[in-house]
mmCIF file of C-alpha atoms in Angstrom:
data_model
loop_
_atom_site.group_PDB
_atom_site.id
_atom_site.type_symbol
_atom_site.label_atom_id
_atom_site.label_comp_id
_atom_site.label_asym_id
_atom_site.label_seq_id
_atom_site.Cartn_x
_atom_site.Cartn_y
_atom_site.Cartn_z
ATOM 1 C CA MET A 1 0.000 0.000 0.000
ATOM 2 C CA LYS A 2 1.486 3.319 -1.056
ATOM 3 C CA ARG A 3 1.227 5.883 1.689
ATOM 4 C CA ASN A 4 1.332 9.594 1.078
ATOM 5 C CA LEU A 5 3.169 11.587 3.726
ATOM 6 C CA LEU A 6 2.445 15.015 2.287
ATOM 7 C CA GLY A 7 -1.299 14.485 2.389
ATOM 8 C CA MET A 8 -1.251 13.962 6.156
ATOM 9 C CA VAL A 9 0.292 17.283 7.268
ATOM 10 C CA VAL A 10 -3.239 18.461 7.951
ATOM 11 C CA VAL A 11 -5.431 15.877 9.608
ATOM 12 C CA GLY A 12 -8.437 16.718 7.414
ATOM 13 C CA VAL A 13 -7.335 15.111 4.112
ATOM 14 C CA LEU A 14 -8.970 15.013 0.705
ATOM 15 C CA ILE A 15 -11.588 12.353 0.126
ATOM 16 C CA GLY A 16 -10.516 9.326 -1.896
ATOM 17 C CA ALA A 17 -12.267 8.330 -5.084
ATOM 18 C CA GLY A 18 -15.276 6.064 -4.755
ATOM 19 C CA SER A 19 -19.029 5.754 -5.162
ATOM 20 C CA VAL A 20 -20.686 7.770 -2.414
ATOM 21 C CA SER A 21 -24.024 9.508 -2.062
ATOM 22 C CA ALA A 22 -24.542 13.264 -2.122
ATOM 23 C CA GLN A 23 -25.516 13.095 1.555
ATOM 24 C CA GLU A 24 -22.274 11.296 2.410
ATOM 25 C CA ARG A 25 -20.234 13.848 0.467
ATOM 26 C CA GLU A 26 -21.964 16.651 2.345
ATOM 27 C CA GLY A 27 -21.111 14.908 5.595
ATOM 28 C CA PHE A 28 -17.494 14.489 4.530
ATOM 29 C CA GLU A 29 -17.190 18.182 3.760
ATOM 30 C CA ARG A 30 -18.846 19.158 7.033
ATOM 31 C CA HIS A 31 -16.422 17.178 9.140
ATOM 32 C CA ARG A 32 -13.188 17.154 7.189
ATOM 33 C CA GLN A 33 -11.830 20.280 8.917
ATOM 34 C CA PRO A 34 -10.424 19.221 12.306
ATOM 35 C CA PHE A 35 -10.873 20.705 15.741
ATOM 36 C CA SER A 36 -14.110 22.639 15.341
ATOM 37 C CA GLY A 37 -14.645 22.112 19.069
ATOM 38 C CA VAL A 38 -17.949 20.338 18.400
ATOM 39 C CA PRO A 39 -18.131 16.530 18.645
ATOM 40 C CA ALA A 40 -18.949 15.261 15.170
ATOM 41 C CA TRP A 41 -22.377 13.815 14.373
ATOM 42 C CA GLY A 42 -23.586 14.477 17.922
ATOM 43 C CA ALA A 43 -21.789 11.398 19.226
ATOM 44 C CA PHE A 44 -20.971 13.194 22.482
ATOM 45 C CA ARG A 45 -22.379 16.519 23.555
ATOM 46 C CA GLU A 46 -19.342 17.495 25.619
ATOM 47 C CA PRO A 47 -15.643 16.614 25.489
ATOM 48 C CA LYS A 48 -15.094 13.475 27.554
ATOM 49 C CA PRO A 49 -12.113 11.950 29.368
ATOM 50 C CA LEU A 50 -9.990 10.092 26.852
ATOM 51 C CA ALA A 51 -8.522 7.611 29.319
ATOM 52 C CA ILE A 52 -8.964 7.841 33.078
ATOM 53 C CA ASN A 53 -5.410 6.710 33.765
ATOM 54 C CA GLY A 54 -3.843 9.209 31.361
ATOM 55 C CA ASN A 55 -3.530 12.993 31.601
ATOM 56 C CA LEU A 56 -5.490 14.188 28.541
ATOM 57 C CA THR A 57 -8.868 15.425 29.696
ATOM 58 C CA GLY A 58 -10.994 15.918 26.592
ATOM 59 C CA TYR A 59 -11.410 15.095 22.932
ATOM 60 C CA VAL A 60 -13.529 15.462 19.826
ATOM 61 C CA MET A 61 -13.895 13.045 16.922
ATOM 62 C CA THR A 62 -12.613 14.485 13.644
ATOM 63 C CA GLY A 63 -11.905 13.072 10.212
ATOM 64 C CA THR A 64 -13.099 12.584 6.649
ATOM 65 C CA ARG A 65 -15.921 10.146 7.434
ATOM 66 C CA VAL A 66 -16.586 10.298 11.148
ATOM 67 C CA ASN A 67 -19.994 8.625 10.882
ATOM 68 C CA ALA A 68 -18.346 5.386 9.689
ATOM 69 C CA TYR A 69 -16.707 4.963 13.112
ATOM 70 C CA GLU A 70 -17.690 4.768 16.762
ATOM 71 C CA LEU A 71 -16.165 4.890 20.234
ATOM 72 C CA ALA A 72 -16.780 2.311 22.930
ATOM 73 C CA CYS A 73 -15.343 1.360 26.301
ATOM 74 C CA ASP A 74 -13.319 -1.808 26.771
ATOM 75 C CA SER A 75 -15.202 -2.588 29.992
ATOM 76 C CA GLY A 76 -18.631 -1.021 29.734
ATOM 77 C CA TYR A 77 -19.168 2.599 28.791
ATOM 78 C CA MET A 78 -17.282 5.868 29.238
ATOM 79 C CA PRO A 79 -16.327 7.412 31.569
ATOM 80 C CA GLY A 80 -14.848 4.935 34.023
ATOM 81 C CA CYS A 81 -12.855 2.577 31.813
ATOM 82 C CA ASP A 82 -9.174 1.887 31.437
ATOM 83 C CA ALA A 83 -9.235 1.790 27.637
ATOM 84 C CA ILE A 84 -11.446 2.979 24.813
ATOM 85 C CA ILE A 85 -12.012 1.400 21.419
ATOM 86 C CA LEU A 86 -12.062 3.403 18.207
ATOM 87 C CA ARG A 87 -13.581 1.137 15.546
ATOM 88 C CA SER A 88 -15.406 1.072 12.242
ATOM 89 C CA ARG A 89 -19.165 0.564 12.422
ATOM 90 C CA LEU A 90 -20.461 -2.816 11.256
ATOM 91 C CA TRP A 91 -22.796 -1.232 8.710
ATOM 92 C CA ALA A 92 -20.199 1.098 7.219
ATOM 93 C CA SER A 93 -18.915 0.473 3.704
ATOM 94 C CA ALA A 94 -15.954 1.700 1.694
ATOM 95 C CA PRO A 95 -14.589 4.288 1.319
ATOM 96 C CA TYR A 96 -13.981 4.439 5.065
ATOM 97 C CA GLY A 97 -11.788 7.506 5.036
ATOM 98 C CA MET A 98 -10.056 8.458 8.274
ATOM 99 C CA VAL A 99 -11.149 9.248 11.824
ATOM 100 C CA SER A 100 -9.256 10.596 14.820
ATOM 101 C CA VAL A 101 -9.844 10.921 18.538
ATOM 102 C CA SER A 102 -8.390 14.430 18.755
ATOM 103 C CA HIS A 103 -7.205 16.667 21.586
ATOM 104 C CA ILE A 104 -5.973 20.280 21.723
ATOM 105 C CA GLU A 105 -3.447 21.828 24.117
ATOM 106 C CA ASP A 106 -2.221 25.406 24.543
ATOM 107 C CA ALA A 107 1.458 25.442 23.555
ATOM 108 C CA LYS A 108 2.534 28.002 26.205
ATOM 109 C CA PRO A 109 3.653 25.513 28.887
ATOM 110 C CA TYR A 110 5.769 23.706 26.289
ATOM 111 C CA LEU A 111 7.453 26.569 24.395
ATOM 112 C CA GLY A 112 11.109 25.849 23.714
ATOM 113 C CA LYS A 113 10.717 22.322 25.080
ATOM 114 C CA ARG A 114 10.745 18.800 23.668
ATOM 115 C CA ILE A 115 7.478 16.955 24.203
ATOM 116 C CA GLU A 116 6.392 13.341 24.118
ATOM 117 C CA LEU A 117 2.926 11.923 23.518
ATOM 118 C CA SER A 118 2.922 8.306 24.619
ATOM 119 C CA GLY A 119 0.217 5.694 24.875
ATOM 120 C CA ASP A 120 -0.567 2.004 24.903
ATOM 121 C CA LEU A 121 -2.208 0.950 21.646
ATOM 122 C CA ARG A 122 -3.260 -2.395 20.230
ATOM 123 C CA ALA A 123 -4.894 -3.240 16.938
ATOM 124 C CA GLY A 124 -7.814 -5.538 16.172
ATOM 125 C CA GLY A 125 -8.180 -6.719 12.576
ATOM 126 C CA LEU A 126 -7.010 -3.530 10.907
ATOM 127 C CA ASP A 127 -7.424 -3.523 7.136
ATOM 128 C CA GLY A 128 -5.564 -0.253 6.946
ATOM 129 C CA TRP A 129 -3.500 1.331 9.690
ATOM 130 C CA ALA A 130 -3.585 3.360 12.901
ATOM 131 C CA GLY A 131 -1.193 5.626 14.780
ATOM 132 C CA MET A 132 -0.777 8.351 17.356
ATOM 133 C CA TRP A 133 -0.121 11.824 16.026
ATOM 134 C CA VAL A 134 0.922 15.316 17.121
ATOM 135 C CA ARG A 135 0.977 18.541 15.127
ATOM 136 C CA VAL A 136 2.499 21.817 16.385
ATOM 137 C CA ASP A 137 1.009 24.990 14.843
ATOM 138 C CA THR A 138 2.070 28.626 14.977
ATOM 139 C CA LYS A 139 -0.298 31.565 15.517
ATOM 140 C CA ALA A 140 -0.580 31.760 11.725
ATOM 141 C CA LYS A 141 -1.894 28.170 11.825
ATOM 142 C CA LYS A 142 1.241 26.944 10.079
ATOM 143 C CA PRO A 143 2.417 23.442 11.081
ATOM 144 C CA VAL A 144 6.053 23.512 12.205
ATOM 145 C CA ALA A 145 6.362 19.971 13.605
ATOM 146 C CA PHE A 146 4.372 16.854 12.803
ATOM 147 C CA ASP A 147 4.352 13.086 13.259
ATOM 148 C CA ASN A 148 1.511 10.613 12.710
ATOM 149 C CA MET A 149 3.472 7.329 12.775
ATOM 150 C CA GLN A 150 2.785 6.852 9.072
ATOM 151 C CA ASN A 151 6.365 5.645 8.685
ATOM 152 C CA ARG A 152 5.866 3.063 11.476
ATOM 153 C CA PRO A 153 2.118 2.278 11.313
ATOM 154 C CA ILE A 154 0.152 -0.101 13.519
ATOM 155 C CA GLU A 155 -1.347 -2.781 11.283
ATOM 156 C CA GLY A 156 -3.237 -6.058 11.465
ATOM 157 C CA THR A 157 -3.815 -7.464 14.956
ATOM 158 C CA THR A 158 -1.349 -6.722 17.750
ATOM 159 C CA SER A 159 -1.012 -6.831 21.527
ATOM 160 C CA TYR A 160 -0.668 -3.651 23.595
ATOM 161 C CA GLU A 161 2.558 -1.798 22.914
ATOM 162 C CA ARG A 162 3.811 1.571 24.142
ATOM 163 C CA HIS A 163 4.191 4.068 21.305
ATOM 164 C CA ARG A 164 5.813 7.510 21.354
ATOM 165 C CA VAL A 165 5.706 10.702 19.319
ATOM 166 C CA ILE A 166 8.482 13.185 20.180
ATOM 167 C CA LEU A 167 8.611 16.731 18.794
ATOM 168 C CA ASP A 168 10.213 20.085 19.562
ATOM 169 C CA VAL A 169 7.873 23.009 20.311
ATOM 170 C CA PRO A 170 9.360 26.252 18.957
ATOM 171 C CA LEU A 171 8.922 29.581 20.714
ATOM 172 C CA ASN A 172 6.418 30.786 18.085
ATOM 173 C CA ALA A 173 4.048 27.847 18.596
ATOM 174 C CA GLU A 174 0.458 28.459 19.730
ATOM 175 C CA ARG A 175 -1.403 25.123 19.663
ATOM 176 C CA LEU A 176 -0.631 21.438 19.996
ATOM 177 C CA TYR A 177 -3.037 19.112 18.182
ATOM 178 C CA MET A 178 -2.837 15.402 18.954
ATOM 179 C CA GLY A 179 -4.674 12.136 19.159
ATOM 180 C CA VAL A 180 -5.025 8.648 17.708
ATOM 181 C CA MET A 181 -6.126 8.111 14.121
ATOM 182 C CA LEU A 182 -7.566 5.123 12.302
ATOM 183 C CA HIS A 183 -7.654 4.576 8.537
ATOM 184 C CA GLY A 184 -9.997 1.911 7.204
ATOM 185 C CA PRO A 185 -11.966 -0.881 8.877
ATOM 186 C CA GLY A 186 -10.961 -2.529 12.142
ATOM 187 C CA ALA A 187 -10.357 -1.305 15.672
ATOM 188 C CA VAL A 188 -7.641 0.336 17.723
ATOM 189 C CA PHE A 189 -7.640 0.081 21.540
ATOM 190 C CA ILE A 190 -6.284 3.135 23.365
ATOM 191 C CA ARG A 191 -5.166 3.525 26.986
ATOM 192 C CA ASP A 192 -2.953 5.720 29.135
ATOM 193 C CA LEU A 193 -2.320 8.598 26.731
ATOM 194 C CA ARG A 194 0.156 11.001 28.337
ATOM 195 C CA LEU A 195 1.719 14.275 27.240
ATOM 196 C CA ARG A 196 4.934 15.330 28.977
ATOM 197 C CA ILE A 197 8.134 17.327 28.570
ATOM 198 C CA VAL A 198 11.189 15.166 27.947
ATOM 199 C CA ASP A 199 14.939 15.710 27.876
ATOM 200 C CA ASP A 200 16.510 17.074 24.702
ATOM 201 C CA SER A 201 18.499 13.856 24.399
ATOM 202 C CA GLU A 202 15.334 11.954 23.453
ATOM 203 C CA PRO A 203 15.337 11.263 19.665
ATOM 204 C CA LEU A 204 12.849 13.235 17.602
ATOM 205 C CA THR A 205 10.231 11.482 15.472
ATOM 206 C CA ASP A 206 9.396 14.655 13.511
ATOM 207 C CA MET A 207 8.284 13.901 9.939
ATOM 208 C CA MET A 208 8.142 17.572 8.908
ATOM 209 C CA PRO A 209 11.638 17.699 7.306
ATOM 210 C CA LYS A 210 10.710 14.842 4.955
ATOM 211 C CA LEU A 211 7.315 16.356 4.229
ATOM 212 C CA LYS A 212 8.955 19.647 3.232
ATOM 213 C CA LYS A 213 11.480 17.810 1.095
ATOM 214 C CA ASP A 214 8.733 15.853 -0.654
ATOM 215 C CA ALA A 215 6.758 19.058 -1.245
ATOM 216 C CA GLN A 216 9.786 20.791 -2.794
ATOM 217 C CA GLY A 217 10.289 17.761 -4.994
ATOM 218 C CA GLY A 218 6.773 18.079 -6.381
ATOM 219 C CA ALA A 219 5.220 15.082 -4.662
ATOM 220 C CA VAL A 220 1.591 14.575 -5.647
ATOM 221 C CA ALA A 221 -0.859 14.307 -2.770
ATOM 222 C CA ALA A 222 -3.191 11.303 -2.683
ATOM 223 C CA PRO A 223 -5.155 10.373 0.418
#
């Protein structure tokens, strides 16, 4: 499967080709722009705890086809569970697009620092891929650091494994956008998502240098 790095700089990507209804296309357009602050499709009326044993306190669902996916609790129903499940709905059909459990942080406490988003993730029958992601934006809404694990995706069926995204936050940053994304059918289990400042000796996972290089080389975006 050929993956396009350039197309993932912004979480709301273009819709892939396929046979979809006018209503579906309208829904895609409505929800493709991330972080509106409103939970998509009325799934949750207020931001909810993402994982009770982590330190991220709220989220919204964003993506190109949010209504093809759902959230559930691994031991009942949220809140009050150790892990949540982001999965495709049984009735959904291709194209599935992409969905993300997304969180926003003010960049001020992290300016000039190196940050790490870490979490325990496991996959269940993914016919596509999943990954954690972080994007650092300036006041001009320009991304200056980005990683979505597209170069080390979670695929198939796996056991829980700790994953990390490590980026530098420049002094001109304003917002940190982050979460866990899922492309295609299947499920990803999420627990203990934590954002923290780490030592500068920790290796960066920033994909932005490659994205810029690909853009300068005239790479063609394809979702």
